[in-house]
Coordinates of N, CA, C and O in Angstrom, one line a residue:
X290 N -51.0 -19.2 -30.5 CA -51.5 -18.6 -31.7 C -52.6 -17.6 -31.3 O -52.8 -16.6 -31.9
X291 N -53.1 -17.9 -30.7 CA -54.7 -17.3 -30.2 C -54.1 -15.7 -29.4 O -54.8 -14.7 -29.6
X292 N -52.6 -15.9 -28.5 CA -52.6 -14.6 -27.9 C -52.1 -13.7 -29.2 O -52.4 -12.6 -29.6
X293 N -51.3 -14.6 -29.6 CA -50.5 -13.5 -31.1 C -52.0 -12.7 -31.8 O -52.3 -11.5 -31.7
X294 N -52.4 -13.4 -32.2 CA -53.7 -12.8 -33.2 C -54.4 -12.0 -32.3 O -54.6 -10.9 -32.7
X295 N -54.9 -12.4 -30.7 CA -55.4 -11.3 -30.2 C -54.6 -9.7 -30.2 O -55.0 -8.6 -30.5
X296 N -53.3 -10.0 -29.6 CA -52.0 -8.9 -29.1 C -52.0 -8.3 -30.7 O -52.1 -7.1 -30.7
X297 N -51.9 -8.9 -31.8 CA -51.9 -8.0 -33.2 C -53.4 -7.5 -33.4 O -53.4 -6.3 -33.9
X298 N -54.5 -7.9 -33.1 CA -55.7 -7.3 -33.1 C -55.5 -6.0 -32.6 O -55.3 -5.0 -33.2
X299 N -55.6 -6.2 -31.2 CA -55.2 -5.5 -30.3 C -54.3 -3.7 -30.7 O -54.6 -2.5 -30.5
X300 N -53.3 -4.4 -31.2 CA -51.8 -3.3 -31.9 C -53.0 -2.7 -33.4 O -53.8 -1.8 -33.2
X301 N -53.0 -3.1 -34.4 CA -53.8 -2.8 -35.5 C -55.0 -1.8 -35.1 O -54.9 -0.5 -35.2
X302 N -55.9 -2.4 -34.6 CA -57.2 -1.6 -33.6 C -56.6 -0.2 -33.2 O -56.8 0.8 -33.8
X303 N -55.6 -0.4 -31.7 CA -55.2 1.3 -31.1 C -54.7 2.2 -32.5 O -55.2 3.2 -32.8
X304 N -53.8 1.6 -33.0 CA -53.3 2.7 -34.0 C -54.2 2.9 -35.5 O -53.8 3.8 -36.3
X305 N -55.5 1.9 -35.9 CA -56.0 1.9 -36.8 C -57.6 2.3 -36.5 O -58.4 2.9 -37.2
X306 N -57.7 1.6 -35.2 CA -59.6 1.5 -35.3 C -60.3 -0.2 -35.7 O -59.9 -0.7 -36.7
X307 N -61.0 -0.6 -35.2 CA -61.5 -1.6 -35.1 C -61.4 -2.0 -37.1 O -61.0 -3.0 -37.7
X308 N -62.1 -0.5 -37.6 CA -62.6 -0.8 -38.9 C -62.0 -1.1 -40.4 O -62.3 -1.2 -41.6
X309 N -60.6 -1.2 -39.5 CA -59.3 -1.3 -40.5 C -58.8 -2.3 -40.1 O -57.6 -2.5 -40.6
X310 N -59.2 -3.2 -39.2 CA -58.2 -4.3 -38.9 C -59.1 -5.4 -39.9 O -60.3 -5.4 -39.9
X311 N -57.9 -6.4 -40.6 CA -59.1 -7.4 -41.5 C -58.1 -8.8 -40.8 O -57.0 -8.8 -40.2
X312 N -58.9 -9.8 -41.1 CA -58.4 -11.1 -41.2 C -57.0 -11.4 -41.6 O -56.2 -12.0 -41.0
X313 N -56.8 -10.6 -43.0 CA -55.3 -10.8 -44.1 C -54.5 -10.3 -43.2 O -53.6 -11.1 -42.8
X314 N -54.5 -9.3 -42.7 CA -53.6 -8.6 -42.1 C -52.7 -9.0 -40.7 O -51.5 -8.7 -40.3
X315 N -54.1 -10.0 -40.1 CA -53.7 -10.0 -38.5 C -53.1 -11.7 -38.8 O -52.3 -12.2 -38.0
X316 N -53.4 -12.3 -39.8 CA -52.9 -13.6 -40.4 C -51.1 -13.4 -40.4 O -50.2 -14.1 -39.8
X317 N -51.0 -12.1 -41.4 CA -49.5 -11.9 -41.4 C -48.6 -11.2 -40.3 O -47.4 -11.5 -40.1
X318 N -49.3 -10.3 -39.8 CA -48.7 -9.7 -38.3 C -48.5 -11.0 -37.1 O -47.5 -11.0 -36.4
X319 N -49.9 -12.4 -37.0 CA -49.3 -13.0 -36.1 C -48.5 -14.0 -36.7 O -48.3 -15.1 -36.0
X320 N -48.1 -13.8 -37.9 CA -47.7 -15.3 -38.7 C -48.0 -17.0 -38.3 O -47.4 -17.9 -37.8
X321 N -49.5 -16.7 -39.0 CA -50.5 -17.3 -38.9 C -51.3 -17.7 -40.0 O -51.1 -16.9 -41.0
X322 N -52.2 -18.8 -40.3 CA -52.8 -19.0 -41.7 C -54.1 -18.7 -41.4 O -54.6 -19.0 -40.3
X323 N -54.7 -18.0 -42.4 CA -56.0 -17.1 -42.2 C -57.0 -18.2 -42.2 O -58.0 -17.8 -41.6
X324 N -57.1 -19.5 -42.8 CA -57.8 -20.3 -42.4 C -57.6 -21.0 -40.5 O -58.6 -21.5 -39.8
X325 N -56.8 -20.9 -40.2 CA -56.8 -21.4 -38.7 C -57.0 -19.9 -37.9 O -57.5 -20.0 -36.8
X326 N -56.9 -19.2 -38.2 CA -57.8 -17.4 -37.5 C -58.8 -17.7 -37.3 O -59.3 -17.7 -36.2
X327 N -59.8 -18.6 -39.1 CA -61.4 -18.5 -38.6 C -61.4 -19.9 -38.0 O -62.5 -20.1 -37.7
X328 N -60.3 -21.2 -37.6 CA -60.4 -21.9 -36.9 C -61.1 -22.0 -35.3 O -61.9 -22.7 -34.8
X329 N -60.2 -21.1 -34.9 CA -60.0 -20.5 -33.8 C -60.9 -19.7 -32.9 O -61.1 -19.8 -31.7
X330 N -61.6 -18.7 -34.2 CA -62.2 -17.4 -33.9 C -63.7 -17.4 -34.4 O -64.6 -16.9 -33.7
X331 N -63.8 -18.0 -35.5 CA -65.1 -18.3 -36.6 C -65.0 -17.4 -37.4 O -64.9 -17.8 -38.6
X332 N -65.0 -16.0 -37.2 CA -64.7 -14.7 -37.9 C -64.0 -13.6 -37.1 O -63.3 -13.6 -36.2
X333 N -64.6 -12.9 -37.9 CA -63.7 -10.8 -37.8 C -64.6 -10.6 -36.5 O -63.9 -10.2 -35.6
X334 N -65.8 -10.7 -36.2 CA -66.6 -10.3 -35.3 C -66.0 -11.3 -33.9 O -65.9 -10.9 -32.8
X335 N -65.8 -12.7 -34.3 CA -65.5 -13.4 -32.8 C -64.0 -12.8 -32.5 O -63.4 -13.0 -31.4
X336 N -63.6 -12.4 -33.3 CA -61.7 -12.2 -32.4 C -62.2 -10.5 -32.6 O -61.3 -9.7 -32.5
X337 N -63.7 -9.6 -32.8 CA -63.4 -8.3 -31.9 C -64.2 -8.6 -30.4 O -64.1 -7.8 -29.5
X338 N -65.1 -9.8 -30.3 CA -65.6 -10.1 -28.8 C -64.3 -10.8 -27.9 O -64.1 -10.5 -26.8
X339 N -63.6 -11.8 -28.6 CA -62.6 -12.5 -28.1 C -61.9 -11.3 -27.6 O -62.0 -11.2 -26.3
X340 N -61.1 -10.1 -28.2 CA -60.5 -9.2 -28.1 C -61.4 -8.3 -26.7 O -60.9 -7.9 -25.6
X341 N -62.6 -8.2 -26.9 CA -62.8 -7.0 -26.2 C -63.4 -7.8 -24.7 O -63.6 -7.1 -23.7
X342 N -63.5 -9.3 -24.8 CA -63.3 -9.8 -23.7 C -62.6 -9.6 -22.9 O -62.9 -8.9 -21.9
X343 N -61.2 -10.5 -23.1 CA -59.8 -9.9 -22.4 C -59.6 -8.7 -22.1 O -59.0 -8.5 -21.0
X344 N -60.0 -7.5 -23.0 CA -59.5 -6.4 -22.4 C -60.3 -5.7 -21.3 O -60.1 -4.9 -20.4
X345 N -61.3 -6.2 -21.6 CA -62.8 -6.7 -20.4 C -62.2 -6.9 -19.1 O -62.4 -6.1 -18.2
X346 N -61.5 -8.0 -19.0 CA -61.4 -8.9 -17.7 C -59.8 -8.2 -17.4 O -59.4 -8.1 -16.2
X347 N -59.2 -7.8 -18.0 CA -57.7 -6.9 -17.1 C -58.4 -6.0 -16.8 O -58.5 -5.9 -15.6
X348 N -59.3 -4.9 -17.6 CA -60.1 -3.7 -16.8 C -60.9 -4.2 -15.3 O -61.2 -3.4 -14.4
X349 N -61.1 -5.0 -15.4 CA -62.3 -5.7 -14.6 C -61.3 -5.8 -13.4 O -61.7 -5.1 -12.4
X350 N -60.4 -6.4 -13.3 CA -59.2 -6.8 -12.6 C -58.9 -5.6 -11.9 O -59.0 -5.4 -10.7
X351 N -58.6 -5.0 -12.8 CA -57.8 -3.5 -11.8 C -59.0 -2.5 -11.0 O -58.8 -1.7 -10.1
X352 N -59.9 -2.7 -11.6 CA -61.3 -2.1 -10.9 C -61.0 -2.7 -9.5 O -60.7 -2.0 -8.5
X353 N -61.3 -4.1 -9.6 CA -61.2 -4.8 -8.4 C -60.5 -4.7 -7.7 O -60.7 -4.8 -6.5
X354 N -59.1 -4.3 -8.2 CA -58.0 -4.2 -6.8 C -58.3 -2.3 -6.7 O -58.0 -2.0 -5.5
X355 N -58.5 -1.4 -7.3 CA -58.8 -0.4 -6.6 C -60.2 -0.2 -5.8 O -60.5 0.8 -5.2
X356 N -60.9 -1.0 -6.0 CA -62.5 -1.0 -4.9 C -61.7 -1.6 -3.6 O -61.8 -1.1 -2.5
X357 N -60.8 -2.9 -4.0 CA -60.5 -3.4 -2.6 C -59.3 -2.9 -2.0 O -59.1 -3.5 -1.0
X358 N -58.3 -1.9 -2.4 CA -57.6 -1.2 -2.2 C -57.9 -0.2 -0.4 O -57.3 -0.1 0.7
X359 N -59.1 0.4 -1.2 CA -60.1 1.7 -0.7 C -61.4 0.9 -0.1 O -62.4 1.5 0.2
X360 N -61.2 0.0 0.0 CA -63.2 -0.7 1.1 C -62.9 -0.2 2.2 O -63.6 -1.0 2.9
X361 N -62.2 0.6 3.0 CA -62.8 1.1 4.8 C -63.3 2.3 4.2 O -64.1 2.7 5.1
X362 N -63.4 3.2 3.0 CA -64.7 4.3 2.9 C -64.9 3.9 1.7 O -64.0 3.7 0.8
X363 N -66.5 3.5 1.6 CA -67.2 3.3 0.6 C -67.2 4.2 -0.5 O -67.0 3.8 -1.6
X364 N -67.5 5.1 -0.3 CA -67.5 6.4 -1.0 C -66.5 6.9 -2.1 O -66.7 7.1 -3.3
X365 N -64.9 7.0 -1.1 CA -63.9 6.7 -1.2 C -63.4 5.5 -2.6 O -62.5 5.6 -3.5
X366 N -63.9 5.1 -2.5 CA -63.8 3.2 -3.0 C -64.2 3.5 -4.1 O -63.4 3.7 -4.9
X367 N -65.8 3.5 -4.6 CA -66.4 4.3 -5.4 C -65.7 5.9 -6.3 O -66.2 6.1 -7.4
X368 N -65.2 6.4 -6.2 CA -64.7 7.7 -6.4 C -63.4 7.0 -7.4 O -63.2 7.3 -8.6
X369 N -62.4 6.1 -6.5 CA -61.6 5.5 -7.1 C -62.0 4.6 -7.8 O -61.2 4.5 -8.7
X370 N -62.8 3.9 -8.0 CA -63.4 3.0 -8.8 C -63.6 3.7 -10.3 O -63.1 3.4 -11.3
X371 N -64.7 5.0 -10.2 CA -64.7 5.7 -11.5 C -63.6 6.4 -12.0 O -63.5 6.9 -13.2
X372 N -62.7 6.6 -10.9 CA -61.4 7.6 -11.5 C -61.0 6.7 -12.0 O -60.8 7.0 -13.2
X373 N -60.5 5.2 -11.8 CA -60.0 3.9 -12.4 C -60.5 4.0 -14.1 O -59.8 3.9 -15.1
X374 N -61.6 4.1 -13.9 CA -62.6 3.4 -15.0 C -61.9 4.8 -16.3 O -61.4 4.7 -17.4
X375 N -62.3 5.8 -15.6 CA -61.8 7.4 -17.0 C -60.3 7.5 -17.3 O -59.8 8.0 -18.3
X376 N -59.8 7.2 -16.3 CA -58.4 7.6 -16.8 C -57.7 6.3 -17.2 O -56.6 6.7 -17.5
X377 N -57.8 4.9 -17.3 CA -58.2 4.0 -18.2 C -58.6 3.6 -19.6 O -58.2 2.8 -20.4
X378 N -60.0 5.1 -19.6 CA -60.2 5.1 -20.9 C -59.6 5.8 -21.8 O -59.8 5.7 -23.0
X379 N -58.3 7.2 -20.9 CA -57.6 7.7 -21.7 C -56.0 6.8 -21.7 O -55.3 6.9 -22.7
X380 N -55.6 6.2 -20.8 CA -54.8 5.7 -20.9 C -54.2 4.2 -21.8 O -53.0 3.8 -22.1
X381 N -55.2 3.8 -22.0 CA -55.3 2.7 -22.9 C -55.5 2.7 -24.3 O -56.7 2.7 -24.6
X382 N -54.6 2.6 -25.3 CA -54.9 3.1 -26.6 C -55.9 2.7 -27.6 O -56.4 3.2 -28.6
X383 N -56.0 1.2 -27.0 CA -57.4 0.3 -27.3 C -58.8 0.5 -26.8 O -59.8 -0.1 -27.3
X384 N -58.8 1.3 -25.9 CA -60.4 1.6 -25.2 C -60.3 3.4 -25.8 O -61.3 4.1 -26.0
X385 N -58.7 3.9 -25.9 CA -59.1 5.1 -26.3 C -59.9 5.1 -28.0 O -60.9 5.8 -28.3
X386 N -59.3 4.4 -28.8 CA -59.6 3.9 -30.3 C -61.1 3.5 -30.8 O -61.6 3.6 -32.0
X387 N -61.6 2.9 -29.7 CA -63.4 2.2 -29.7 C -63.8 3.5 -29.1 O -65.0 3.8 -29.4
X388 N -63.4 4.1 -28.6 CA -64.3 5.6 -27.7 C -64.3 6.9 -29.0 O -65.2 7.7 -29.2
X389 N -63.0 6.8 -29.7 CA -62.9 7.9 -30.4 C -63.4 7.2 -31.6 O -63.9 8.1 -32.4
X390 N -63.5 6.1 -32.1 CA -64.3 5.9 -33.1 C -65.8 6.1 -33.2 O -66.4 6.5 -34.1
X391 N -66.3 5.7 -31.9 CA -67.7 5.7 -31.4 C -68.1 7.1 -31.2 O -69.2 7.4 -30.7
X392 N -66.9 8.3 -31.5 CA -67.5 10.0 -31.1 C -67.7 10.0 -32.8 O -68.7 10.5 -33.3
X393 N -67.0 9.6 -33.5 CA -66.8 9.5 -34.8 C -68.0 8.9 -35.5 O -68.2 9.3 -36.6
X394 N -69.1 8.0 -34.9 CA -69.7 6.8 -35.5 C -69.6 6.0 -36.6 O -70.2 6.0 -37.7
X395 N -68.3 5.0 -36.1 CA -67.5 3.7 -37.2 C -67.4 3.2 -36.6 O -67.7 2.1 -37.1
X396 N -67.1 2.9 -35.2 CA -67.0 1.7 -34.8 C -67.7 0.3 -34.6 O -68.7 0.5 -33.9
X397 N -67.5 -0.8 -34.8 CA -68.3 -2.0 -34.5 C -68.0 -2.7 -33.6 O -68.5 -3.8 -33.5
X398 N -67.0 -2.2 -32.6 CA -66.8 -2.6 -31.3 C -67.7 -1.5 -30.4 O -68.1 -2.0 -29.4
X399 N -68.0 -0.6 -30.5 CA -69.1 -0.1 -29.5 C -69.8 -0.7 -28.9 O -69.9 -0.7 -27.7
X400 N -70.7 -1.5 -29.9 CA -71.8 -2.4 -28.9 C -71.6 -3.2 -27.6 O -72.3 -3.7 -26.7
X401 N -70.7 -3.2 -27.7 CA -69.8 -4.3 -26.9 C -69.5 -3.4 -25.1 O -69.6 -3.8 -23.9
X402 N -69.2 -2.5 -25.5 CA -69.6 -1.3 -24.6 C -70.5 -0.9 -24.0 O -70.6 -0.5 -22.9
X403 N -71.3 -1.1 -25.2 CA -73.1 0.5 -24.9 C -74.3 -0.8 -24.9 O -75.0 -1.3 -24.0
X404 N -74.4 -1.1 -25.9 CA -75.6 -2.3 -26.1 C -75.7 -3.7 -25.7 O -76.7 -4.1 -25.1
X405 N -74.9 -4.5 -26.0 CA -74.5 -5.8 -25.3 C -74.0 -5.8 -23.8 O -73.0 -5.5 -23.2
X406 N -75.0 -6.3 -23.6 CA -74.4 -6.4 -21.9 C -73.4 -7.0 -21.7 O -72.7 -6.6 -20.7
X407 N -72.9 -8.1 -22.5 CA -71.6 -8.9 -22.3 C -70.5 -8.4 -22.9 O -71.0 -7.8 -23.8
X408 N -69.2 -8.4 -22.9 CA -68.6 -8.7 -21.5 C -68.4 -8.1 -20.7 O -67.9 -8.5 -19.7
X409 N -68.7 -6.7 -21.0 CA -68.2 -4.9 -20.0 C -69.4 -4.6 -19.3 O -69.1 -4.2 -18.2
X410 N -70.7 -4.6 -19.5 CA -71.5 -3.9 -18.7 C -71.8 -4.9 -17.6 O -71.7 -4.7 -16.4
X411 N -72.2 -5.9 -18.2 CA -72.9 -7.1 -17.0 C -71.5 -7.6 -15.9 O -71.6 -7.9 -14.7
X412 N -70.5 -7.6 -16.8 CA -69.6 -8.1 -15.6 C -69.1 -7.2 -14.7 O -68.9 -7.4 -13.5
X413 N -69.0 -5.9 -15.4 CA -69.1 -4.6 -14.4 C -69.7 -4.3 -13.3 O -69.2 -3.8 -12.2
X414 N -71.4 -4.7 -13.8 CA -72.0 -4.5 -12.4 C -72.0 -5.6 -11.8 O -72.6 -5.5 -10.7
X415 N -71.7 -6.8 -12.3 CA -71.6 -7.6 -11.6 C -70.7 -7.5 -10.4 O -71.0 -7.8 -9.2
X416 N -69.5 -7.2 -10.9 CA -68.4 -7.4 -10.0 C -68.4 -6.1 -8.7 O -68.0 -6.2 -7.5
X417 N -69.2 -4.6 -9.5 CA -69.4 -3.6 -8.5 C -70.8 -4.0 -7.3 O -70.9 -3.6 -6.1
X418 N -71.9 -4.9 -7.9 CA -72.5 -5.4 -7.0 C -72.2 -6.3 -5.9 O -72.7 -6.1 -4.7
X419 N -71.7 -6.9 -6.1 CA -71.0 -8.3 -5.6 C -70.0 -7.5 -4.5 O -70.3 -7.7 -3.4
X420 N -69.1 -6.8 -4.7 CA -68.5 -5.8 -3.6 C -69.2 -4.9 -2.7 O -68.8 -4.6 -1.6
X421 N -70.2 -4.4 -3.3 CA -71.4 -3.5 -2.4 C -71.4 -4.9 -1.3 O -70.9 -5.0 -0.2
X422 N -72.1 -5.6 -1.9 CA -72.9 -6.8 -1.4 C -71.7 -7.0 -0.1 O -72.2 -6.9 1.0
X423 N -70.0 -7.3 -0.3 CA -69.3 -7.6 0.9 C -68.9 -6.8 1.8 O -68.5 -7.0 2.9
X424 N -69.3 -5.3 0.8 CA -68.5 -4.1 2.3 C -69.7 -3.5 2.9 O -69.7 -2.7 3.9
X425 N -70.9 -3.9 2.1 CA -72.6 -3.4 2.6 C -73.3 -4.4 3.0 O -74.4 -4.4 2.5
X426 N -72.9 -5.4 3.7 CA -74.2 -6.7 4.0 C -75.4 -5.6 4.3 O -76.3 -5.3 3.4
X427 N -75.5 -5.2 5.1 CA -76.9 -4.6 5.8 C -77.8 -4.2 5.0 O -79.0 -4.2 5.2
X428 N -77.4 -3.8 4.0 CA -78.5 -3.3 2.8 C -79.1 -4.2 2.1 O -78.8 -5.3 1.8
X429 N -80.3 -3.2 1.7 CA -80.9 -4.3 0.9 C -80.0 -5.1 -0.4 O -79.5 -4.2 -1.0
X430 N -79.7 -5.9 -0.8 CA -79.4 -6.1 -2.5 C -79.9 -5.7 -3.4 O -79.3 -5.5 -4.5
X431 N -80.9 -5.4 -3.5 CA -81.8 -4.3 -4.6 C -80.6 -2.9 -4.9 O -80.1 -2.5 -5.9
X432 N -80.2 -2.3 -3.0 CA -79.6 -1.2 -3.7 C -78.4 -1.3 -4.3 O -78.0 -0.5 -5.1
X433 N -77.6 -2.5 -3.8 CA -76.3 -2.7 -4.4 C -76.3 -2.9 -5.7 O -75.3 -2.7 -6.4
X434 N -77.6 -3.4 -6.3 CA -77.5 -3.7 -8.0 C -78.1 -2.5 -8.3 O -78.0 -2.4 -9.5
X435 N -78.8 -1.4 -7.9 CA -79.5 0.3 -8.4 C -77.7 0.7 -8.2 O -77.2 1.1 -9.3
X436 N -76.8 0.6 -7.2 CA -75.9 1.5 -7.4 C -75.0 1.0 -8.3 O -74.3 1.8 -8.9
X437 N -74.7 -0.4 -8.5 CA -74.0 -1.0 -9.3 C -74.1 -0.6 -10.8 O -73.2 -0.8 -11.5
X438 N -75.5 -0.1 -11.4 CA -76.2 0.1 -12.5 C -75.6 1.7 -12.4 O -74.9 2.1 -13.4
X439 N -75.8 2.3 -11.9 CA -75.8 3.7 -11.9 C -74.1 3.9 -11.8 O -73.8 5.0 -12.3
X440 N -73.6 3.5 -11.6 CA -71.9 3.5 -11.6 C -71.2 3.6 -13.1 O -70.5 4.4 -13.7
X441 N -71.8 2.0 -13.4 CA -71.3 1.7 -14.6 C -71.9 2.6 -15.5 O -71.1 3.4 -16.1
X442 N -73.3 2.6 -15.8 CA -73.8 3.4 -16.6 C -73.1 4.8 -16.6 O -72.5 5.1 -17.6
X443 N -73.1 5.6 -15.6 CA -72.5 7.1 -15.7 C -71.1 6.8 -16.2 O -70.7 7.5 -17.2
X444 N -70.2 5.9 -15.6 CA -68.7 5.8 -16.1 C -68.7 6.0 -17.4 O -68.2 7.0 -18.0
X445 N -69.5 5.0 -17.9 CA -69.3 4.4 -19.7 C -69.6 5.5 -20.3 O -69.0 5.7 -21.4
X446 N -70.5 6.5 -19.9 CA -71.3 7.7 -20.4 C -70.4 8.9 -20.4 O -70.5 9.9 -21.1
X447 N -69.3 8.7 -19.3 CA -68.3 10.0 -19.0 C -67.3 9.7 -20.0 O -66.8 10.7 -20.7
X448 N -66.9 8.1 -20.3 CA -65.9 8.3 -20.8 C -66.5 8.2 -22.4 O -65.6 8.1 -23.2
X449 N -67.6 8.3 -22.8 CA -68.0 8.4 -24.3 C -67.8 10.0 -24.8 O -67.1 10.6 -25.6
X450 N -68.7 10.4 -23.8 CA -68.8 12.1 -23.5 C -68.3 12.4 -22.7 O -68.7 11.9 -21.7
X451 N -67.1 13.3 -22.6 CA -66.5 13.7 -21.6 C -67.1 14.5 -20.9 O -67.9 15.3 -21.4
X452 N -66.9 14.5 -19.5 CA -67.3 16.3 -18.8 C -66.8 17.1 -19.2 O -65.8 16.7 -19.8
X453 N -66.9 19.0 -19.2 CA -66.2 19.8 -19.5 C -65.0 20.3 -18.3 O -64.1 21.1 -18.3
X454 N -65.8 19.5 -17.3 CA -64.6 19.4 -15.9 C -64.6 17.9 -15.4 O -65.3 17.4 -14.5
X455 N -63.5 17.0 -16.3 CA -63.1 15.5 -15.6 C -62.7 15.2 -14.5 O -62.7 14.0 -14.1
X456 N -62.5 16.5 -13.9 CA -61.4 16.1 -12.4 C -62.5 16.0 -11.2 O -62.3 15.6 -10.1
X457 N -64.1 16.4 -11.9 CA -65.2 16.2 -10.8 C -66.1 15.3 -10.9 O -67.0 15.1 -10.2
X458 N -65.5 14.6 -12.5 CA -66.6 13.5 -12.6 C -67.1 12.2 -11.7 O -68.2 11.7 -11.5
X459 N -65.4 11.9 -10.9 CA -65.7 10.5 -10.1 C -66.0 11.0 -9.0 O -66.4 10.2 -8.1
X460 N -65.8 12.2 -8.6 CA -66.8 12.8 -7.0 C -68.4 12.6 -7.3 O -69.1 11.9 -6.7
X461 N -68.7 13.4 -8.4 CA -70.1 13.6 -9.0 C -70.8 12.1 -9.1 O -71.8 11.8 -8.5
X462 N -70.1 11.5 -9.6 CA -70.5 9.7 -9.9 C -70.8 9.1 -8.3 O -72.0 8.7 -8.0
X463 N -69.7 8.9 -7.4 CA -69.6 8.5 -6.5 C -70.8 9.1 -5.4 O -71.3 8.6 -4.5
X464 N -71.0 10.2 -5.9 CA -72.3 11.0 -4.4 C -73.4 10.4 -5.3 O -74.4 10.2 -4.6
X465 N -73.5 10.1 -6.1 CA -74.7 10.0 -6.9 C -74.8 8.4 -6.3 O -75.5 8.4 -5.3
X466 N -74.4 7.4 -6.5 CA -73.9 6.4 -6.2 C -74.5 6.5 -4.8 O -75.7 6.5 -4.8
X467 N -73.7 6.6 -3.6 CA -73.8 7.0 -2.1 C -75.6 7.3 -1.7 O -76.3 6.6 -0.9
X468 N -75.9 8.5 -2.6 CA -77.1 8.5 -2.4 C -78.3 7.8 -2.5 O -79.3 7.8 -1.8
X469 N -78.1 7.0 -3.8 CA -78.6 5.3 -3.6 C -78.7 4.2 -2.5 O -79.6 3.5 -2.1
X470 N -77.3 4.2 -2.1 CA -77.2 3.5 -0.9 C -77.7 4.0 -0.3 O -78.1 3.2 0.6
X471 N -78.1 5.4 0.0 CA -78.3 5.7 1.6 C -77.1 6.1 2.3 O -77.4 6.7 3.4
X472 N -75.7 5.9 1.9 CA -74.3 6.2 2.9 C -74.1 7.7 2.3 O -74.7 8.2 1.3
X473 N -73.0 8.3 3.3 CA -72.5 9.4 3.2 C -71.7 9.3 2.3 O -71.0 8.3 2.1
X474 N -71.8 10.6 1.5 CA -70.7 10.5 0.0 C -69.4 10.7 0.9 O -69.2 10.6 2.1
X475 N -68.4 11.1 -0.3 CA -67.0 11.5 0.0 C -67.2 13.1 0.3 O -67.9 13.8 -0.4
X476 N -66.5 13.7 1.6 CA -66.7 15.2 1.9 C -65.9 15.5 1.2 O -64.8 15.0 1.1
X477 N -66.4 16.7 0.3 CA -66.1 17.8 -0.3 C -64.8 18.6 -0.1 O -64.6 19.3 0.9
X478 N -64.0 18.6 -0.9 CA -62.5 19.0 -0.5 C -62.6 20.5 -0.7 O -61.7 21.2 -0.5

């Protein structure tokens, strides 16, 4: 019951926007009783954190396998990491719908993004720290959480606001990044 109502949240949200999806609706899409929704969920607000959790942790997931794809150049790794993160945010019709509502100012999944650290920003840098930390022992950990902070933050910020040139954003991110650490960015094509 719990994936149906998320996966119709989910469907509703990309093609409507967070601010159109109600309880009644997602009751009859997962054929479901709207008293066992707030069973489950408590409200409209716990199944858009429930929701933007999950989509949290498959994002989170594929970050991971493209950092650990690319760990013999750091830089490298990084570059793919933010390219992961933007073209993600256009590829996905659910992260594209919270971004274009949020250019709009409607959405009430934003915070969840920008303000609340849980479940996208903190687990973000959690997980980009935590990999510095295995492919960078030698450094301090201070810098792995300054670059871990500086990653996520610029991502979230590119894909709110676009560049007017996307194709240099995850170079731009990634030297920026690098120079934190102290490592050599990615050379310049």
């Amino acid at each position: 019951m719990r994936q149906r109502v998320l996966d119709e949240a989910w469907a509703l949200a990309s093609d409507s926007g967070w601010d159109r999806v109600r309880v009644a609706d997602l009751a009859v899409w997962a054929e479901v009783s709207r008293p066992s929704i707030y069973a489950e969920f408590g409200n409209r607000a716990g199944i858009g954190h429930a929701l933007v959790r999950r989509e949290a942790d498959l994002f989170l997931t594929g970050l991971a396998g493209v950092l650990d794809r690319n760990r013999t150049h750091v830089g490298l790794a990084l570059q793919a990491g933010v390219g992961h993160a933007l073209a993600e945010a256009e590829r996905n019709p659910f992260i594209e719908a919270v971004l274009a509502a949020a250019r709009g100012g409607t959405d009430a999944l934003l915070p969840f993004l920008t303000s609340r650290p849980d479940p996208v920003l903190s687990s973000a840098r959690t997980l980009v720290s935590a990999w510095l930390g295995d492919v960078l022992p030698h450094l301090e950990e201070h810098r792995h959480h300054e670059a871990a902070d500086l990653l996520v933050r610029l991502s979230i910020s590119h894909m709110l606001l676009p560049s007017p040139d996307p194709d240099t954003a995850p170079a731009r991110v990634a030297r920026a990044a690098c120079a934190v650490l102290g490592i050599p960015p990615v050379a310049a094509r």
